[in-house]
Short mmCIF file of C-alpha atoms in Angstrom, two decimals:
data_model
loop_
_atom_site.label_atom_id
_atom_site.label_comp_id
_atom_site.label_asym_id
_atom_site.label_seq_id
_atom_site.Cartn_x
_atom_site.Cartn_y
_atom_site.Cartn_z
CA MET A 1 -21.18 -8.73 11.07
CA ARG A 2 -18.07 -7.82 8.88
CA ILE A 3 -16.40 -4.30 9.16
CA LEU A 4 -13.36 -2.90 7.13
CA LEU A 5 -11.73 0.08 7.68
CA LEU A 6 -9.95 2.04 5.41
CA HIS A 7 -6.68 4.77 5.25
CA PRO A 8 -6.95 6.72 2.57
CA ASN A 9 -3.52 6.91 0.60
CA TYR A 10 -2.72 10.50 0.50
CA HIS A 11 1.13 11.68 0.74
CA SER A 12 2.51 15.65 0.25
CA GLY A 13 6.05 14.83 1.25
CA GLY A 14 5.53 16.59 4.82
CA ALA A 15 5.69 15.60 7.88
CA GLU A 16 5.71 11.70 6.29
CA ILE A 17 9.34 12.46 5.45
CA ALA A 18 10.52 11.38 8.85
CA GLY A 19 8.80 8.33 9.02
CA ASN A 20 5.26 6.58 8.58
CA TRP A 21 2.90 7.48 11.33
CA PRO A 22 0.36 5.20 12.70
CA PRO A 23 -2.98 5.96 11.79
CA ALA A 24 -3.53 5.85 15.84
CA TRP A 25 -7.49 6.96 14.44
CA ALA A 26 -7.92 3.08 13.46
CA ALA A 27 -6.82 1.42 16.89
CA TYR A 28 -9.13 3.55 18.54
CA ILE A 29 -12.15 3.09 16.84
CA SER A 30 -11.72 -0.56 16.64
CA GLY A 31 -11.00 -0.65 20.61
CA ALA A 32 -14.78 0.68 20.96
CA LEU A 33 -16.52 -1.22 18.14
CA LYS A 34 -14.61 -4.41 19.94
CA ALA A 35 -15.46 -3.48 23.23
CA ALA A 36 -19.01 -3.18 22.21
CA GLY A 37 -19.20 -6.81 20.36
CA PHE A 38 -17.88 -5.66 17.08
CA THR A 39 -15.13 -7.92 17.03
CA ASP A 40 -15.17 -8.78 12.97
CA LEU A 41 -13.18 -6.12 12.02
CA ARG A 42 -10.20 -5.59 9.75
CA PHE A 43 -8.00 -2.78 9.11
CA ILE A 44 -6.46 -1.38 5.54
CA ASP A 45 -3.62 1.22 5.68
CA ALA A 46 -3.90 1.66 1.96
CA MET A 47 -1.21 4.92 2.53
CA THR A 48 1.38 3.36 4.46
CA ASN A 49 1.50 0.18 2.38
CA ASP A 50 0.80 2.27 -0.88
CA LEU A 51 -1.97 0.59 -2.41
CA SER A 52 -3.45 1.51 -5.38
CA GLU A 53 -7.23 1.99 -6.12
CA GLU A 54 -7.58 -1.50 -8.04
CA GLN A 55 -5.27 -3.25 -4.90
CA VAL A 56 -8.31 -1.65 -2.82
CA ARG A 57 -11.11 -2.63 -4.72
CA ALA A 58 -9.45 -6.69 -4.63
CA ILE A 59 -9.10 -6.60 -1.21
CA LEU A 60 -12.79 -4.88 -0.73
CA ARG A 61 -13.99 -8.16 -3.07
CA SER A 62 -12.95 -10.40 -1.15
CA GLU A 63 -13.58 -9.36 2.46
CA LYS A 64 -17.36 -8.66 1.39
CA PRO A 65 -17.66 -6.18 4.44
CA ASP A 66 -21.33 -5.30 5.25
CA VAL A 67 -19.98 -1.77 6.42
CA ILE A 68 -16.68 0.31 4.97
CA GLY A 69 -15.70 2.90 7.42
CA CYS A 70 -12.79 5.76 6.03
CA THR A 71 -11.77 8.79 8.00
CA ALA A 72 -10.16 11.92 5.71
CA ILE A 73 -7.77 15.03 6.95
CA THR A 74 -8.79 18.12 4.80
CA PRO A 75 -6.00 17.29 2.35
CA SER A 76 -7.02 13.41 1.70
CA ILE A 77 -10.87 14.21 1.36
CA TYR A 78 -10.72 13.56 -2.22
CA LYS A 79 -9.17 10.18 -1.96
CA ALA A 80 -11.46 9.35 0.92
CA GLU A 81 -14.69 9.80 -1.30
CA ARG A 82 -12.98 7.46 -3.80
CA LEU A 83 -12.31 4.26 -2.19
CA LEU A 84 -16.02 4.64 -0.64
CA GLU A 85 -16.88 4.94 -4.44
CA ILE A 86 -14.92 2.04 -5.09
CA ALA A 87 -16.71 -0.09 -1.83
CA LYS A 88 -20.23 0.94 -2.92
CA GLU A 89 -19.75 -0.23 -6.49
CA GLU A 90 -18.10 -3.22 -5.31
CA HIS A 91 -20.86 -3.76 -2.06
CA PRO A 92 -23.82 -1.36 -3.37
CA GLU A 93 -25.88 -2.83 0.16
CA ALA A 94 -23.12 -2.02 2.41
CA LEU A 95 -23.01 1.18 4.82
CA THR A 96 -20.58 3.26 3.94
CA VAL A 97 -19.24 6.12 6.75
CA LEU A 98 -17.02 8.18 6.73
CA GLY A 99 -15.40 10.42 9.36
CA GLY A 100 -12.71 13.13 10.64
CA ILE A 101 -12.71 16.91 11.18
CA HIS A 102 -13.22 17.68 7.28
CA ALA A 103 -16.20 15.93 7.15
CA THR A 104 -17.21 16.90 10.79
CA PHE A 105 -17.82 20.54 9.12
CA MET A 106 -18.06 20.14 5.49
CA TYR A 107 -20.73 17.48 5.64
CA GLN A 108 -22.78 19.23 3.85
CA GLN A 109 -20.52 19.85 0.29
CA VAL A 110 -18.88 15.93 1.22
CA LEU A 111 -22.42 14.29 0.89
CA THR A 112 -23.30 16.68 -1.86
CA GLU A 113 -20.50 15.57 -4.11
CA ALA A 114 -20.13 12.03 -2.88
CA PRO A 115 -23.76 10.90 -2.71
CA TRP A 116 -22.48 7.49 -2.09
CA ILE A 117 -21.50 7.77 1.31
CA ASP A 118 -24.51 6.84 3.46
CA ALA A 119 -23.34 8.30 6.80
CA ILE A 120 -20.88 10.91 8.13
CA VAL A 121 -19.47 10.58 11.75
CA ARG A 122 -19.42 14.15 13.19
CA GLY A 123 -17.02 14.52 15.68
CA GLU A 124 -15.14 12.13 18.33
CA GLY A 125 -16.26 9.14 17.33
CA GLU A 126 -16.10 6.06 19.44
CA GLU A 127 -19.16 6.64 21.22
CA ILE A 128 -20.88 7.46 17.69
CA ILE A 129 -19.40 4.85 15.89
CA VAL A 130 -21.51 2.18 18.54
CA ASP A 131 -24.77 3.67 18.33
CA LEU A 132 -24.59 3.87 14.76
CA MET A 133 -23.14 -0.15 13.85
CA ARG A 134 -26.11 -1.24 16.31
CA ALA A 135 -28.34 0.52 14.41
CA ARG A 136 -26.88 -1.53 11.23
CA GLU A 137 -26.98 -4.90 13.18
CA ASP A 138 -30.67 -4.61 14.26
CA GLY A 139 -31.94 -3.40 11.41
CA ARG A 140 -32.69 0.07 11.94
CA TRP A 141 -30.55 1.90 10.12
CA GLU A 142 -33.38 3.62 7.54
CA ARG A 143 -35.55 3.94 10.47
CA ASP A 144 -33.93 5.32 13.88
CA ARG A 145 -31.25 7.32 11.44
CA ARG A 146 -32.43 10.51 13.02
CA SER A 147 -32.41 9.38 16.45
CA ILE A 148 -28.51 8.50 16.21
CA LYS A 149 -26.78 11.64 17.92
CA GLY A 150 -23.63 12.91 15.74
CA ILE A 151 -23.99 11.71 12.24
CA ALA A 152 -24.93 13.11 8.91
CA TYR A 153 -26.48 11.98 6.11
CA ARG A 154 -28.85 12.13 2.57
CA ASP A 155 -32.30 11.41 2.80
CA GLY A 156 -33.24 11.87 -1.16
CA THR A 157 -32.00 15.38 -1.65
CA GLU A 158 -32.11 16.40 2.29
CA VAL A 159 -28.93 16.69 3.66
CA VAL A 160 -29.48 16.01 7.46
CA ALA A 161 -27.08 17.01 10.69
CA THR A 162 -28.36 15.10 13.91
CA VAL A 163 -28.13 16.48 16.90
CA ALA A 164 -24.78 16.90 18.57
CA ALA A 165 -23.84 14.21 20.68
CA PRO A 166 -21.79 15.47 23.88
CA THR A 167 -18.42 14.86 24.23
CA VAL A 168 -16.20 11.69 25.43
CA LYS A 169 -16.12 12.10 29.24
CA ASN A 170 -13.94 9.80 30.16
CA LEU A 171 -11.40 9.34 28.26
CA ASP A 172 -9.28 6.88 30.60
CA ALA A 173 -12.32 4.51 29.97
CA ILE A 174 -11.64 4.36 26.53
CA THR A 175 -9.26 1.10 25.67
CA PRO A 176 -7.68 1.36 21.87
CA ASP A 177 -6.86 -1.31 19.87
CA TRP A 178 -2.97 -1.30 18.85
CA SER A 179 -3.08 -4.70 17.60
CA VAL A 180 -5.16 -3.84 14.15
CA LEU A 181 -1.71 -1.53 13.03
CA GLU A 182 1.09 -3.17 11.01
CA TRP A 183 3.63 -2.18 13.67
CA SER A 184 6.62 -3.39 11.14
CA LYS A 185 5.76 -0.74 9.00
CA TYR A 186 5.87 2.25 11.27
CA ILE A 187 9.13 3.71 11.96
CA TYR A 188 10.34 7.09 12.65
CA ILE A 189 13.76 7.34 10.37
CA PRO A 190 16.06 9.38 12.49
CA MET A 191 15.72 6.75 15.69
CA ASN A 192 15.22 3.83 12.96
CA LYS A 193 12.63 2.74 15.49
CA ARG A 194 9.26 1.72 15.85
CA VAL A 195 6.86 5.47 16.58
CA ALA A 196 3.34 5.64 18.33
CA ILE A 197 1.34 8.35 18.68
CA PRO A 198 -0.48 7.75 21.84
CA ASN A 199 -2.55 10.70 23.68
CA MET A 200 -2.91 12.51 26.90
CA ALA A 201 -5.79 14.89 26.46
CA ARG A 202 -7.49 16.67 23.59
CA GLY A 203 -9.07 19.71 23.25
CA CYS A 204 -7.17 22.73 23.92
CA PRO A 205 -8.44 26.11 25.07
CA PHE A 206 -6.65 28.55 22.47
CA THR A 207 -8.80 30.05 20.25
CA CYS A 208 -5.78 30.09 17.02
CA SER A 209 -7.48 31.53 14.43
CA PHE A 210 -5.89 29.58 11.88
CA CYS A 211 -6.49 26.56 13.50
CA SER A 212 -8.95 24.12 14.43
CA GLN A 213 -8.61 21.89 17.05
CA TRP A 214 -10.38 23.62 19.82
CA LYS A 215 -13.16 24.22 17.34
CA PHE A 216 -13.44 19.87 16.79
CA TRP A 217 -12.69 18.59 20.32
CA ARG A 218 -14.71 21.31 22.46
CA ASP A 219 -13.65 21.02 25.49
CA TYR A 220 -10.60 20.16 26.84
CA ARG A 221 -9.77 16.53 28.78
CA ILE A 222 -6.45 14.83 30.20
CA ARG A 223 -6.31 11.41 30.93
CA ASP A 224 -4.77 9.96 34.62
CA PRO A 225 -1.00 10.15 33.48
CA LYS A 226 -0.45 6.71 35.24
CA LYS A 227 -2.71 5.26 32.34
CA VAL A 228 -0.93 7.12 29.48
CA VAL A 229 2.06 5.98 30.81
CA ASP A 230 0.40 1.92 31.24
CA GLU A 231 -0.76 2.48 27.68
CA ILE A 232 3.15 3.62 26.11
CA GLU A 233 4.70 0.56 28.53
CA THR A 234 2.14 -1.79 26.58
CA LEU A 235 3.20 -0.28 23.44
CA MET A 236 6.64 -1.23 24.26
CA ARG A 237 6.09 -4.35 25.17
CA GLU A 238 3.87 -5.80 22.42
CA HIS A 239 4.66 -3.38 19.49
CA ASP A 240 8.05 -3.07 20.04
CA VAL A 241 7.89 1.10 20.07
CA GLY A 242 11.09 2.68 20.29
CA PHE A 243 10.10 6.49 20.50
CA PHE A 244 6.46 8.27 21.26
CA ILE A 245 5.26 11.17 20.04
CA LEU A 246 2.20 12.80 22.46
CA ALA A 247 -0.69 13.62 20.21
CA ASP A 248 -1.92 16.54 22.39
CA GLU A 249 -2.23 19.89 20.61
CA GLU A 250 -0.39 20.87 23.87
CA PRO A 251 0.37 18.42 26.54
CA THR A 252 1.71 21.08 29.04
CA ILE A 253 -1.27 22.98 29.38
CA ASN A 254 -2.08 21.21 32.45
CA LYS A 255 1.05 21.36 34.54
CA LYS A 256 0.26 19.22 37.30
CA LYS A 257 -0.35 16.00 34.90
CA PHE A 258 2.77 16.40 32.46
CA VAL A 259 4.58 16.74 35.64
CA ALA A 260 3.08 13.35 37.38
CA PHE A 261 3.13 11.88 33.40
CA CYS A 262 7.16 12.33 33.44
CA GLU A 263 7.84 11.48 37.10
CA GLU A 264 5.87 8.17 36.17
CA LEU A 265 7.70 7.43 33.09
CA ILE A 266 11.35 8.22 35.35
CA ARG A 267 9.71 5.99 38.24
CA ARG A 268 9.82 3.19 36.08
CA ASP A 269 12.44 3.43 34.09
CA LEU A 270 10.97 3.02 30.62
CA LYS A 271 14.15 4.60 29.10
CA ILE A 272 12.29 5.85 25.82
CA LEU A 273 12.86 9.04 24.23
CA TRP A 274 9.44 10.97 23.20
CA GLY A 275 8.40 14.31 21.99
CA ILE A 276 5.85 16.80 21.40
CA ASN A 277 4.52 20.30 20.23
CA THR A 278 4.06 22.74 22.93
CA ARG A 279 3.64 26.62 23.40
CA VAL A 280 6.58 29.37 24.02
CA THR A 281 4.55 30.49 27.06
CA ASP A 282 4.40 26.98 29.18
CA ILE A 283 8.45 26.59 28.23
CA LEU A 284 9.10 29.87 30.39
CA ARG A 285 6.41 28.83 32.97
CA ASP A 286 8.73 25.89 33.68
CA GLU A 287 11.63 26.38 33.25
CA ALA A 288 12.87 25.21 36.45
CA LEU A 289 11.48 21.73 35.69
CA LEU A 290 13.29 20.94 32.12
CA PRO A 291 15.45 19.22 33.29
CA LEU A 292 13.05 16.84 34.87
CA TYR A 293 11.26 16.96 31.30
CA ARG A 294 14.73 15.53 29.72
CA LYS A 295 15.15 13.07 32.48
CA ALA A 296 12.01 11.28 31.50
CA GLY A 297 13.32 11.29 28.18
CA LEU A 298 12.03 14.08 26.74
CA ILE A 299 14.44 14.28 23.74
CA HIS A 300 12.12 16.90 20.95
CA VAL A 301 10.22 20.43 21.37
CA SER A 302 8.49 21.61 18.55
CA LEU A 303 7.57 24.90 19.16
CA GLY A 304 4.83 27.09 17.73
CA THR A 305 7.03 29.87 17.39
CA GLU A 306 4.70 30.44 13.71
CA ALA A 307 5.44 33.98 12.78
CA ALA A 308 8.84 35.96 12.96
CA ALA A 309 7.09 40.05 12.74
CA GLN A 310 5.09 40.29 16.41
CA MET A 311 2.47 42.03 13.56
CA LYS A 312 1.79 38.06 12.30
CA LEU A 313 2.08 36.50 15.87
CA ASP A 314 -0.57 39.12 16.82
CA ARG A 315 -2.71 37.94 13.73
CA PHE A 316 -2.55 34.31 14.99
CA ASN A 317 -3.52 34.98 18.51
CA LYS A 318 -0.59 33.65 19.58
CA GLU A 319 -0.69 35.54 22.43
CA THR A 320 3.20 35.25 22.01
CA THR A 321 6.40 37.53 21.69
CA VAL A 322 9.27 37.79 19.60
CA ALA A 323 12.00 38.20 22.82
CA GLN A 324 10.19 35.40 24.13
CA ASN A 325 10.14 32.63 21.50
CA LYS A 326 14.28 33.20 21.65
CA LYS A 327 14.40 32.74 25.02
CA ALA A 328 12.02 29.55 24.97
CA ILE A 329 14.26 28.12 23.04
CA GLN A 330 17.64 28.63 24.59
CA LEU A 331 16.11 27.34 27.94
CA LEU A 332 15.48 24.19 25.95
CA ARG A 333 18.81 24.02 24.17
CA ASP A 334 20.38 23.99 27.86
CA VAL A 335 19.36 21.52 29.40
CA GLY A 336 19.79 18.84 25.95
CA ILE A 337 16.71 19.15 24.53
CA VAL A 338 16.56 19.41 20.76
CA VAL A 339 14.35 22.03 19.61
CA GLU A 340 12.38 22.81 16.29
CA ALA A 341 11.18 25.85 15.73
CA GLN A 342 7.91 26.76 13.47
CA PHE A 343 7.18 29.36 10.97
CA ILE A 344 4.04 30.21 8.85
CA VAL A 345 4.19 31.70 5.65
CA GLY A 346 2.52 32.38 2.22
CA LEU A 347 -0.19 35.03 3.45
CA GLU A 348 -1.39 37.75 1.15
CA ASN A 349 1.21 40.10 3.14
CA GLU A 350 4.43 37.97 2.40
CA THR A 351 7.05 39.52 0.43
CA ARG A 352 11.14 38.67 -0.50
CA GLU A 353 11.66 40.40 2.64
CA THR A 354 9.55 38.76 5.34
CA LEU A 355 10.79 35.65 3.96
CA GLU A 356 14.45 36.29 4.82
CA GLU A 357 13.16 37.99 7.95
CA THR A 358 12.25 34.49 9.27
CA TYR A 359 15.60 32.95 7.67
CA GLN A 360 17.43 34.70 9.78
CA MET A 361 15.11 34.96 12.76
CA ALA A 362 15.76 31.20 12.77
CA ARG A 363 19.79 31.80 13.12
CA ASP A 364 19.58 34.27 15.71
CA TRP A 365 17.09 32.33 17.59
CA LYS A 366 19.54 29.17 17.12
CA PRO A 367 16.81 25.97 17.24
CA ASP A 368 18.29 22.75 16.04
CA LEU A 369 15.13 22.53 13.50
CA ALA A 370 13.25 24.98 11.50
CA ASN A 371 10.23 24.57 9.51
CA TRP A 372 8.49 26.90 6.87
CA ALA A 373 4.67 26.05 6.77
CA MET A 374 3.14 27.14 3.85
CA TYR A 375 -0.30 28.55 5.67
CA THR A 376 -3.17 26.49 4.77
CA PRO A 377 -6.44 27.94 5.47
CA TRP A 378 -9.05 25.09 7.01
CA PRO A 379 -12.25 25.83 5.28
CA PHE A 380 -13.55 25.93 8.58
CA SER A 381 -11.62 28.14 10.84
CA ASP A 382 -12.57 31.65 11.75
CA LEU A 383 -9.05 33.14 9.13
CA PHE A 384 -10.57 31.40 6.21
CA ARG A 385 -13.92 33.28 6.80
CA ASP A 386 -11.78 36.27 7.75
CA LEU A 387 -9.27 36.22 4.56
CA GLY A 388 -12.64 35.99 2.03
CA ASP A 389 -11.95 36.50 -1.46
CA LYS A 390 -8.35 36.21 -0.97
CA VAL A 391 -8.40 32.56 -0.48
CA GLU A 392 -8.71 31.81 -4.84
CA ILE A 393 -7.82 27.81 -4.39
CA PHE A 394 -10.28 25.32 -3.54
CA ASP A 395 -9.00 21.72 -4.43
CA TYR A 396 -8.20 20.80 -0.82
CA GLU A 397 -6.22 17.84 -1.79
CA LYS A 398 -3.54 20.76 -1.92
CA TYR A 399 -4.11 21.65 1.40
CA ASN A 400 -1.01 20.27 3.26
CA PHE A 401 0.74 22.91 4.62
CA VAL A 402 3.68 22.61 1.68
CA THR A 403 1.69 23.78 -1.28
CA PRO A 404 1.05 27.67 -1.36
CA ILE A 405 -2.52 27.98 -1.49
CA MET A 406 -2.52 31.86 -0.47
CA LYS A 407 -0.70 34.06 -3.86
CA PRO A 408 1.11 36.67 -2.21
CA ASP A 409 0.36 40.23 -3.49
CA ALA A 410 3.89 40.81 -3.85
CA MET A 411 5.10 37.79 -5.09
CA ASP A 412 3.54 34.36 -7.28
CA ARG A 413 3.21 31.15 -5.92
CA GLY A 414 6.41 29.76 -7.87
CA GLU A 415 8.51 32.54 -5.59
CA LEU A 416 7.03 31.99 -2.59
CA LEU A 417 7.81 28.19 -2.70
CA ASP A 418 11.64 29.12 -4.07
CA GLY A 419 12.21 31.74 -0.98
CA VAL A 420 11.20 28.90 1.04
CA MET A 421 13.17 26.18 -0.71
CA ASN A 422 15.84 28.42 0.16
CA ASN A 423 15.60 29.08 3.56
CA TYR A 424 15.91 25.69 4.04
CA ARG A 425 18.57 25.14 1.90
CA ARG A 426 20.37 27.90 4.09
CA PHE A 427 19.68 26.55 7.35
CA TYR A 428 20.02 22.55 6.96
CA MET A 429 23.85 23.31 5.32
CA HIS A 430 24.89 25.28 8.37
CA LYS A 431 23.82 22.88 10.36
CA ALA A 432 24.76 19.80 8.27
CA LEU A 433 28.53 21.98 8.08
CA PHE A 434 28.96 23.33 11.28
CA SER A 435 26.57 22.03 14.18
CA TYR A 436 25.05 18.96 13.82
CA PRO A 437 28.91 16.82 13.87
CA TRP A 438 29.46 18.69 17.05
CA ALA A 439 26.21 19.11 19.14
CA GLY A 440 27.55 17.58 22.52
CA SER A 441 27.62 13.26 22.42
CA GLY A 442 25.22 10.81 22.90
CA GLU A 443 21.52 10.89 22.40
CA ARG A 444 21.12 14.36 21.57
CA ARG A 445 23.86 14.16 19.08
CA ARG A 446 22.47 11.47 17.41
CA TYR A 447 19.02 12.18 16.87
CA LEU A 448 20.10 15.38 15.07
CA LEU A 449 22.17 13.17 13.18
CA GLY A 450 19.41 11.32 12.78
CA CYS A 451 16.79 14.27 11.81
CA LEU A 452 19.53 15.31 8.77
CA LYS A 453 18.89 11.56 7.86
CA ALA A 454 15.59 11.87 7.39
CA PHE A 455 15.48 15.25 5.51
CA LEU A 456 18.19 14.21 2.97
CA LYS A 457 16.62 11.22 2.20
CA SER A 458 13.36 13.05 1.43
CA GLY A 459 15.07 15.68 -0.38
CA PHE A 460 17.33 13.19 -2.90
CA GLU A 461 13.75 11.51 -3.61
CA ARG A 462 12.32 14.46 -4.49
CA LYS A 463 9.64 14.04 -1.87
CA PHE A 464 10.35 16.89 0.20
CA TYR A 465 7.40 19.63 -0.15
CA ASP A 466 6.47 17.19 -3.20
CA LEU A 467 8.99 18.83 -5.22
CA GLY A 468 9.40 16.39 -7.39
CA ARG A 469 5.92 16.44 -8.62
CA VAL A 470 5.03 19.93 -9.46
CA ASN A 471 8.84 20.30 -11.03
CA TYR A 472 10.67 22.18 -9.09
CA TRP A 473 14.34 21.61 -9.33
CA GLY A 474 15.62 24.98 -7.76
CA PRO A 475 15.94 28.48 -8.53
CA GLN A 476 15.94 27.69 -12.42
CA SER A 477 13.00 26.63 -12.27
CA LYS A 478 10.98 28.73 -10.23
CA GLY A 479 8.51 30.17 -13.00
CA LYS A 480 7.97 26.45 -14.35
CA VAL A 481 6.66 25.38 -11.36
CA ASP A 482 2.87 23.51 -11.70
CA PHE A 483 0.95 22.72 -8.12
CA GLY A 484 -1.93 20.76 -10.68
CA PHE A 485 -4.45 22.88 -8.94
CA ASP A 486 -8.14 21.67 -9.75
CA THR A 487 -9.15 25.22 -10.16
CA SER A 488 -13.09 23.72 -11.17
CA ARG A 489 -13.27 23.35 -7.03
CA LYS A 490 -15.60 25.62 -5.96
CA ARG A 491 -15.53 27.57 -2.27
CA ALA A 492 -18.41 25.71 0.21
CA GLU A 493 -19.10 26.93 3.39
CA PRO A 494 -19.39 24.68 6.51
CA GLY A 495 -22.65 22.43 7.41
CA LYS A 496 -24.53 24.04 10.72
CA VAL A 497 -22.31 23.32 14.11
CA GLU A 498 -25.42 22.22 16.07
CA TRP A 499 -22.94 22.35 19.08
CA LYS A 500 -21.50 24.81 21.35
CA THR A 501 -17.54 25.81 22.80
CA SER A 502 -17.01 27.11 25.41
CA HIS A 503 -13.79 29.00 23.83
CA ASN A 504 -14.83 32.27 22.86
CA ARG A 505 -12.34 34.17 25.19
CA LYS A 506 -8.49 34.34 25.75
CA LEU A 507 -7.24 32.12 29.16
CA THR A 508 -4.48 32.84 30.71
CA GLY A 509 -2.58 31.37 33.82
CA PRO A 510 -3.77 28.06 35.28
CA GLN A 511 -6.09 27.49 32.78
CA GLN A 512 -3.75 27.35 29.58
CA ALA A 513 -3.64 24.71 27.40
CA GLN A 514 1.40 17.01 12.16
CA VAL A 515 3.84 16.66 17.17
CA MET A 516 7.24 17.15 15.40
CA ALA A 517 8.30 15.77 11.96
CA CYS A 518 11.98 17.09 12.13
CA GLY A 519 11.08 20.08 9.89
CA GLY A 520 8.49 18.27 8.52
CA GLY A 521 5.22 20.38 10.16
CA THR A 522 3.93 19.73 13.51
CA GLU A 523 0.59 21.23 11.93
CA GLN A 524 0.24 18.01 9.54
CA MET A 525 0.92 15.80 12.29
CA SER A 526 -1.79 17.34 14.33
CA GLU A 527 -4.27 16.82 11.62
CA GLU A 528 -3.25 13.54 12.00
CA ALA A 529 -3.97 13.37 15.21
CA GLU A 530 -7.86 14.64 14.66
CA THR A 531 -8.09 11.73 12.39
CA ARG A 532 -8.88 9.71 15.85
CA VAL A 533 -12.26 10.25 15.35
CA HIS A 534 -13.52 7.76 12.44
#
């Protein structure tokens, strides 16, 4: 049975400004399928190779697959639906399968607007996809699909969602097949080296109202740190990876395991630099351990500071204070770790004054990098529901952290974009002239200059924040910006999710639990990490 996996060609000018990111989902799904005996498999990365629809169509014709699988985060859902439509046009008898976080929660809408999709994998895909493929190979798909846990499909006019599959309990038993990726294509611009995105854990016990991670992964599970280092060493040896970013939402949640991971990296003397995304509170907790983390190669920490005003922090359930944000940044800088501060902007109460406040906070806190991400209300998040009619745009292709989905009451969207660009211009101009050239010597300085290179490259190419496509050329053009919203798209409620999670309370102490892109947005990278689930 011939299986073809496709990654949709979607670009937004966000996290990708730092380079091309390896689609880890393909390695995880391929590894699970090959371990189960499905070895006739090929992966096509249409995004990294910038393949047109006709180029994908030509590949489909030459491959003659029996199963075509695709994944999608929310902004790439329409691209994924279209790829599977082309697949069905070329191979009507082939089974078309879609996975990923958006389809998991919005399966009813997806199957209604894309009836050519035969099945949706809901949740972590490694075990579900094997069950689905076995049913297909044995000729049981039509007869037994109601018994396959964790899928959704159309039965005539009815959309059926089967009983939820359990989460993968033994993460150490998963062996991703990294060989399916074209490693020469995945270069991290700041380091000019191949980049990988391994993971140490899945899940997050925090319940930030704007996030979907805790809803999707359901329970927190962590791998043996030695096995994670084994994987990193394999990536270095077999695929010449020179930099990695842990895909975890917060790899420092389990302090004991994270320390063991760092100690193992030091013991093996791998001499590889890496980065993480984590919470401010974990940095404060681990103040005495930060020199150890740096010794292990940790060079870049992206902090979910999220907002400058305490009111916004409280709204996002961040459980941190403005003073804590500033202190955490200073602690990281003191041990030679590059630190990135994240700001979420663009809610309905945003004003020119609050945007200026975030800039002044960024100057006061002195992070090495800063990112202003447009609030993106995932249609399956709690905050999306709470915002109600204040969300007016349902064109999910624009749900990418760089397009202002929300319209502030006191500003139009063009003014909001211009305010954010003004913050970027001032912040990075100051860094380029007065900070990076004198940021010490060695790895930290080289890394920061590499980040500046990535930022400037995307700016000159008009790819940053999709500025060229939306016709933004500076303050003089803010009234002419066209975001190209498809206003025919309407609100749809998520499908019925039959699993339960334990995340109905806030966790503290030892229970506390797109990844950075040089100012490109860690939430985007977190969403990319979610596409591990075919």
